[in-house]
Amino acid sequence: MKMRGSKSKRSKFLSLIEKNPRVIRDMGEGAKILYLGAGAGTTLRFMLELIPHSHVYAVEIAPKPMRRLLSLFKGNERVIPILEDANHPERYSGIVEKVDMIYQDVAQPNQADIAIKNARYFLDRGLLIMMCKLKSIDFSAPHSKIVNEVRRELEEEFKIDEVIKLPYHKDHVCFVARRRYDEDSGA
C-alpha cells in the first residue's frame, strides 16, 4: 500500500508506518488488537489491510461514528465493534480477550490513564501504540512538558521504545511502548 500523501494525512496510523515501518513488521499475522477510539473505521480499514488475518476489537464511544463503522464492516468477522467508553475497560472485559497490541487514538486529558487501565485488563506482554493529542491534555503547556508528563505516567506499566512526532498531524505524538512483564509474578 502506497502511503504518501492524502492517506497518511487522514490516518495517524499510516503516518506512523510511513515514519517507522518497523512498527508494523513487529505485528505478526493473526494479531489480536484492541483499538480504542476507532471512530468511523477509516484507520481500521488500513490496519486490517496491513496486518493480515488480524482481529480487532474496535471500541468507540460516539454513536454516530459507530453507525458508520458498523456499516463499513458489516459481516466482517475480523472486527468486533464495541460501543463503549474506553475509560471503563471493565464494561467490555467480558467481550475482549487478551490482545497483542493496544492501538489508542482518543482525545482525552487522561490518555495515559486510559492506556494503563486497558493494559491491566487486556495486555500481558505486547505493544502499545498511543496517538497522543497534546492539546487535549493541556492546551497551554509546551509540548515537551506534556510529552515528559505522559512518558512518566506510561513508564509505570510500559517500557517506552520511542516517541515519534507524526508528519501531517499537528500537536500529536505517538508513544510506542511495550508492556512491562514480571516473569516471577506473571503480571
PDB file of C-alpha atoms in Angstrom:
ATOM      1  CA  MET A   1       0.000   0.000   0.000  1.00  0.00           C
ATOM      2  CA  LYS A   2       1.421   3.348  -1.009  1.00  0.00           C
ATOM      3  CA  MET A   3       1.130   5.654   1.973  1.00  0.00           C
ATOM      4  CA  ARG A   4       2.468   9.003   0.878  1.00  0.00           C
ATOM      5  CA  GLY A   5       0.068  11.853   0.511  1.00  0.00           C
ATOM      6  CA  SER A   6      -3.594  12.057   1.344  1.00  0.00           C
ATOM      7  CA  LYS A   7      -3.963   8.675   3.084  1.00  0.00           C
ATOM      8  CA  SER A   8      -1.191   9.455   5.579  1.00  0.00           C
ATOM      9  CA  LYS A   9      -2.735  12.854   6.154  1.00  0.00           C
ATOM     10  CA  ARG A  10      -6.064  11.213   7.036  1.00  0.00           C
ATOM     11  CA  SER A  11      -4.681   8.470   9.265  1.00  0.00           C
ATOM     12  CA  LYS A  12      -2.231   8.833  12.141  1.00  0.00           C
ATOM     13  CA  PHE A  13      -1.645   5.073  11.876  1.00  0.00           C
ATOM     14  CA  LEU A  14      -0.428   5.449   8.280  1.00  0.00           C
ATOM     15  CA  SER A  15       1.684   8.466   9.262  1.00  0.00           C
ATOM     16  CA  LEU A  16       3.357   6.301  11.889  1.00  0.00           C
ATOM     17  CA  ILE A  17       4.009   3.480   9.408  1.00  0.00           C
ATOM     18  CA  GLU A  18       5.404   5.971   6.903  1.00  0.00           C
ATOM     19  CA  LYS A  19       7.797   7.306   9.533  1.00  0.00           C
ATOM     20  CA  ASN A  20       8.661   3.936  11.122  1.00  0.00           C
ATOM     21  CA  PRO A  21       7.676   0.850   9.069  1.00  0.00           C
ATOM     22  CA  ARG A  22       9.294  -1.463  11.632  1.00  0.00           C
ATOM     23  CA  VAL A  23       6.322  -0.983  13.965  1.00  0.00           C
ATOM     24  CA  ILE A  24       4.010  -2.881  11.644  1.00  0.00           C
ATOM     25  CA  ARG A  25       6.583  -5.586  10.923  1.00  0.00           C
ATOM     26  CA  ASP A  26       6.643  -6.359  14.650  1.00  0.00           C
ATOM     27  CA  MET A  27       2.993  -7.401  14.429  1.00  0.00           C
ATOM     28  CA  GLY A  28       2.604 -10.921  13.138  1.00  0.00           C
ATOM     29  CA  GLU A  29      -0.232 -12.277  11.067  1.00  0.00           C
ATOM     30  CA  GLY A  30      -3.266 -13.066  13.145  1.00  0.00           C
ATOM     31  CA  ALA A  31      -2.553 -10.420  15.778  1.00  0.00           C
ATOM     32  CA  LYS A  32      -5.310  -9.547  18.230  1.00  0.00           C
ATOM     33  CA  ILE A  33      -5.696  -5.792  18.557  1.00  0.00           C
ATOM     34  CA  LEU A  34      -7.693  -3.590  20.906  1.00  0.00           C
ATOM     35  CA  TYR A  35      -8.396  -0.321  19.088  1.00  0.00           C
ATOM     36  CA  LEU A  36      -9.511   2.419  21.485  1.00  0.00           C
ATOM     37  CA  GLY A  37     -11.143   5.347  19.694  1.00  0.00           C
ATOM     38  CA  ALA A  38     -11.947   3.520  16.451  1.00  0.00           C
ATOM     39  CA  GLY A  39     -14.129   6.325  15.095  1.00  0.00           C
ATOM     40  CA  ALA A  40     -15.884   5.599  11.804  1.00  0.00           C
ATOM     41  CA  GLY A  41     -13.351   2.981  10.732  1.00  0.00           C
ATOM     42  CA  THR A  42     -11.039   4.763   8.286  1.00  0.00           C
ATOM     43  CA  THR A  43      -7.840   3.778  10.095  1.00  0.00           C
ATOM     44  CA  LEU A  44      -9.294   0.385  10.951  1.00  0.00           C
ATOM     45  CA  ARG A  45      -9.591  -0.378   7.237  1.00  0.00           C
ATOM     46  CA  PHE A  46      -5.873   0.365   6.746  1.00  0.00           C
ATOM     47  CA  MET A  47      -4.974  -1.651   9.840  1.00  0.00           C
ATOM     48  CA  LEU A  48      -6.797  -4.744   8.571  1.00  0.00           C
ATOM     49  CA  GLU A  49      -5.070  -4.417   5.212  1.00  0.00           C
ATOM     50  CA  LEU A  50      -1.569  -4.030   6.672  1.00  0.00           C
ATOM     51  CA  ILE A  51      -1.828  -6.691   9.397  1.00  0.00           C
ATOM     52  CA  PRO A  52      -3.090  -9.842   7.645  1.00  0.00           C
ATOM     53  CA  HIS A  53      -5.530 -12.129   9.463  1.00  0.00           C
ATOM     54  CA  SER A  54      -5.683  -9.748  12.427  1.00  0.00           C
ATOM     55  CA  HIS A  55      -8.753  -9.460  14.643  1.00  0.00           C
ATOM     56  CA  VAL A  56      -9.669  -6.069  16.046  1.00  0.00           C
ATOM     57  CA  TYR A  57     -11.851  -5.134  18.994  1.00  0.00           C
ATOM     58  CA  ALA A  58     -12.971  -1.658  17.909  1.00  0.00           C
ATOM     59  CA  VAL A  59     -14.069   0.475  20.882  1.00  0.00           C
ATOM     60  CA  GLU A  60     -15.844   3.751  20.126  1.00  0.00           C
ATOM     61  CA  ILE A  61     -17.929   5.883  22.486  1.00  0.00           C
ATOM     62  CA  ALA A  62     -19.814   8.035  19.958  1.00  0.00           C
ATOM     63  CA  PRO A  63     -22.933   6.514  18.362  1.00  0.00           C
ATOM     64  CA  LYS A  64     -22.689   8.333  15.003  1.00  0.00           C
ATOM     65  CA  PRO A  65     -19.164   7.148  14.069  1.00  0.00           C
ATOM     66  CA  MET A  66     -20.066   3.702  15.419  1.00  0.00           C
ATOM     67  CA  ARG A  67     -23.009   3.513  12.996  1.00  0.00           C
ATOM     68  CA  ARG A  68     -20.633   4.278  10.107  1.00  0.00           C
ATOM     69  CA  LEU A  69     -18.146   1.707  11.405  1.00  0.00           C
ATOM     70  CA  LEU A  70     -20.902  -0.920  11.652  1.00  0.00           C
ATOM     71  CA  SER A  71     -21.993  -0.172   8.098  1.00  0.00           C
ATOM     72  CA  LEU A  72     -18.443  -0.318   6.748  1.00  0.00           C
ATOM     73  CA  PHE A  73     -17.572  -3.617   8.442  1.00  0.00           C
ATOM     74  CA  LYS A  74     -20.935  -5.395   8.346  1.00  0.00           C
ATOM     75  CA  GLY A  75     -20.259  -9.122   8.044  1.00  0.00           C
ATOM     76  CA  ASN A  76     -16.506  -8.751   8.616  1.00  0.00           C
ATOM     77  CA  GLU A  77     -15.607 -11.413  11.163  1.00  0.00           C
ATOM     78  CA  ARG A  78     -12.240  -9.767  11.851  1.00  0.00           C
ATOM     79  CA  VAL A  79     -13.880  -6.730  13.502  1.00  0.00           C
ATOM     80  CA  ILE A  80     -15.757  -6.771  16.805  1.00  0.00           C
ATOM     81  CA  PRO A  81     -17.366  -3.332  17.288  1.00  0.00           C
ATOM     82  CA  ILE A  82     -17.938  -2.203  20.878  1.00  0.00           C
ATOM     83  CA  LEU A  83     -19.945   0.945  21.679  1.00  0.00           C
ATOM     84  CA  GLU A  84     -18.396   1.898  24.999  1.00  0.00           C
ATOM     85  CA  ASP A  85     -16.208   4.386  26.874  1.00  0.00           C
ATOM     86  CA  ALA A  86     -12.502   3.420  26.817  1.00  0.00           C
ATOM     87  CA  ASN A  87     -12.255   4.844  30.351  1.00  0.00           C
ATOM     88  CA  HIS A  88     -14.137   1.771  31.573  1.00  0.00           C
ATOM     89  CA  PRO A  89     -12.477  -1.432  30.339  1.00  0.00           C
ATOM     90  CA  GLU A  90     -14.376  -3.388  32.978  1.00  0.00           C
ATOM     91  CA  ARG A  91     -17.543  -2.780  30.924  1.00  0.00           C
ATOM     92  CA  TYR A  92     -16.190  -4.705  27.920  1.00  0.00           C
ATOM     93  CA  SER A  93     -13.925  -7.152  29.736  1.00  0.00           C
ATOM     94  CA  GLY A  94     -16.441  -9.934  29.069  1.00  0.00           C
ATOM     95  CA  ILE A  95     -16.057  -9.400  25.311  1.00  0.00           C
ATOM     96  CA  VAL A  96     -12.365  -8.607  24.811  1.00  0.00           C
ATOM     97  CA  GLU A  97      -9.754 -11.300  25.386  1.00  0.00           C
ATOM     98  CA  LYS A  98      -6.006 -10.800  25.861  1.00  0.00           C
ATOM     99  CA  VAL A  99      -4.509  -8.891  22.935  1.00  0.00           C
ATOM    100  CA  ASP A 100      -1.116  -8.493  21.282  1.00  0.00           C
ATOM    101  CA  MET A 101      -1.461  -4.746  20.803  1.00  0.00           C
ATOM    102  CA  ILE A 102      -3.447  -1.796  22.062  1.00  0.00           C
ATOM    103  CA  TYR A 103      -3.806   0.958  19.496  1.00  0.00           C
ATOM    104  CA  GLN A 104      -5.203   4.078  21.111  1.00  0.00           C
ATOM    105  CA  ASP A 105      -6.402   7.267  19.476  1.00  0.00           C
ATOM    106  CA  VAL A 106      -8.614   9.074  21.981  1.00  0.00           C
ATOM    107  CA  ALA A 107      -8.553  12.819  22.548  1.00  0.00           C
ATOM    108  CA  GLN A 108      -8.974  12.883  26.329  1.00  0.00           C
ATOM    109  CA  PRO A 109      -6.988  14.644  29.068  1.00  0.00           C
ATOM    110  CA  ASN A 110      -6.295  11.258  30.712  1.00  0.00           C
ATOM    111  CA  GLN A 111      -4.927   9.447  27.652  1.00  0.00           C
ATOM    112  CA  ALA A 112      -2.121   7.709  29.567  1.00  0.00           C
ATOM    113  CA  ASP A 113      -4.507   6.562  32.292  1.00  0.00           C
ATOM    114  CA  ILE A 114      -6.839   5.050  29.681  1.00  0.00           C
ATOM    115  CA  ALA A 115      -3.931   3.105  28.165  1.00  0.00           C
ATOM    116  CA  ILE A 116      -2.785   1.840  31.566  1.00  0.00           C
ATOM    117  CA  LYS A 117      -6.272   0.731  32.651  1.00  0.00           C
ATOM    118  CA  ASN A 118      -6.838  -1.155  29.410  1.00  0.00           C
ATOM    119  CA  ALA A 119      -3.384  -2.753  29.515  1.00  0.00           C
ATOM    120  CA  ARG A 120      -4.077  -4.081  33.000  1.00  0.00           C
ATOM    121  CA  TYR A 121      -7.130  -5.881  31.653  1.00  0.00           C
ATOM    122  CA  PHE A 122      -6.027  -6.976  28.198  1.00  0.00           C
ATOM    123  CA  LEU A 123      -2.265  -6.734  27.550  1.00  0.00           C
ATOM    124  CA  ASP A 124       0.106  -9.118  29.359  1.00  0.00           C
ATOM    125  CA  ARG A 125       3.040  -8.648  27.041  1.00  0.00           C
ATOM    126  CA  GLY A 126       2.710  -6.681  23.924  1.00  0.00           C
ATOM    127  CA  LEU A 127       2.714  -3.388  22.182  1.00  0.00           C
ATOM    128  CA  LEU A 128       1.041  -0.085  22.934  1.00  0.00           C
ATOM    129  CA  ILE A 129       0.723   2.428  20.141  1.00  0.00           C
ATOM    130  CA  MET A 130      -0.778   5.551  21.652  1.00  0.00           C
ATOM    131  CA  MET A 131      -1.576   8.539  19.485  1.00  0.00           C
ATOM    132  CA  CYS A 132      -1.374  11.395  21.941  1.00  0.00           C
ATOM    133  CA  LYS A 133      -3.199  14.626  21.165  1.00  0.00           C
ATOM    134  CA  LEU A 134      -1.173  17.041  23.261  1.00  0.00           C
ATOM    135  CA  LYS A 135      -3.689  19.903  23.204  1.00  0.00           C
ATOM    136  CA  SER A 136      -6.337  17.608  24.726  1.00  0.00           C
ATOM    137  CA  ILE A 137      -4.113  17.142  27.764  1.00  0.00           C
ATOM    138  CA  ASP A 138      -3.112  20.773  28.251  1.00  0.00           C
ATOM    139  CA  PHE A 139      -3.879  23.471  25.719  1.00  0.00           C
ATOM    140  CA  SER A 140      -1.342  25.977  27.039  1.00  0.00           C
ATOM    141  CA  ALA A 141       1.668  23.914  28.193  1.00  0.00           C
ATOM    142  CA  PRO A 142       4.735  23.416  25.991  1.00  0.00           C
ATOM    143  CA  HIS A 143       4.666  20.148  24.056  1.00  0.00           C
ATOM    144  CA  SER A 144       7.904  18.942  25.658  1.00  0.00           C
ATOM    145  CA  LYS A 145       6.405  19.298  29.141  1.00  0.00           C
ATOM    146  CA  ILE A 146       3.282  17.327  28.189  1.00  0.00           C
ATOM    147  CA  VAL A 147       5.334  14.594  26.494  1.00  0.00           C
ATOM    148  CA  ASN A 148       7.513  14.232  29.608  1.00  0.00           C
ATOM    149  CA  GLU A 149       4.453  14.009  31.887  1.00  0.00           C
ATOM    150  CA  VAL A 150       2.776  11.377  29.700  1.00  0.00           C
ATOM    151  CA  ARG A 151       6.046   9.450  29.465  1.00  0.00           C
ATOM    152  CA  ARG A 152       6.353   9.388  33.276  1.00  0.00           C
ATOM    153  CA  GLU A 153       2.798   8.088  33.617  1.00  0.00           C
ATOM    154  CA  LEU A 154       3.214   5.400  30.984  1.00  0.00           C
ATOM    155  CA  GLU A 155       6.537   4.222  32.426  1.00  0.00           C
ATOM    156  CA  GLU A 156       4.621   2.820  35.428  1.00  0.00           C
ATOM    157  CA  GLU A 157       3.413  -0.006  33.168  1.00  0.00           C
ATOM    158  CA  PHE A 158       5.406   0.276  29.940  1.00  0.00           C
ATOM    159  CA  LYS A 159       8.925   0.467  28.580  1.00  0.00           C
ATOM    160  CA  ILE A 160       8.867   3.334  26.083  1.00  0.00           C
ATOM    161  CA  ASP A 161      10.549   2.310  22.820  1.00  0.00           C
ATOM    162  CA  GLU A 162      10.148   5.670  21.135  1.00  0.00           C
ATOM    163  CA  VAL A 163       8.173   8.881  20.962  1.00  0.00           C
ATOM    164  CA  ILE A 164       7.509   9.922  17.386  1.00  0.00           C
ATOM    165  CA  LYS A 165       6.374  13.315  16.128  1.00  0.00           C
ATOM    166  CA  LEU A 166       3.864  12.491  13.431  1.00  0.00           C
ATOM    167  CA  PRO A 167       4.074  14.037   9.994  1.00  0.00           C
ATOM    168  CA  TYR A 168       0.829  15.724   8.852  1.00  0.00           C
ATOM    169  CA  HIS A 169      -0.721  15.692  12.350  1.00  0.00           C
ATOM    170  CA  LYS A 170      -0.004  18.880  14.265  1.00  0.00           C
ATOM    171  CA  ASP A 171       0.005  18.631  18.064  1.00  0.00           C
ATOM    172  CA  HIS A 172       0.211  14.816  18.009  1.00  0.00           C
ATOM    173  CA  VAL A 173       2.976  12.469  19.052  1.00  0.00           C
ATOM    174  CA  CYS A 174       2.947   8.708  19.068  1.00  0.00           C
ATOM    175  CA  PHE A 175       4.190   6.667  22.003  1.00  0.00           C
ATOM    176  CA  VAL A 176       5.396   3.216  21.002  1.00  0.00           C
ATOM    177  CA  ALA A 177       5.826   1.124  24.133  1.00  0.00           C
ATOM    178  CA  ARG A 178       5.945  -2.450  25.378  1.00  0.00           C
ATOM    179  CA  ARG A 179       4.177  -3.696  28.463  1.00  0.00           C
ATOM    180  CA  ARG A 180       6.498  -4.414  31.368  1.00  0.00           C
ATOM    181  CA  TYR A 181       6.264  -8.054  32.380  1.00  0.00           C
ATOM    182  CA  ASP A 182       7.396  -9.617  35.643  1.00  0.00           C
ATOM    183  CA  GLU A 183       8.471 -13.215  34.958  1.00  0.00           C
ATOM    184  CA  ASP A 184       8.071 -14.183  38.630  1.00  0.00           C
ATOM    185  CA  SER A 185       4.526 -12.946  39.151  1.00  0.00           C
ATOM    186  CA  GLY A 186       3.291 -13.384  35.590  1.00  0.00           C
ATOM    187  CA  ALA A 187       1.992  -9.817  35.622  1.00  0.00           C
TER     188      ALA A 187
END
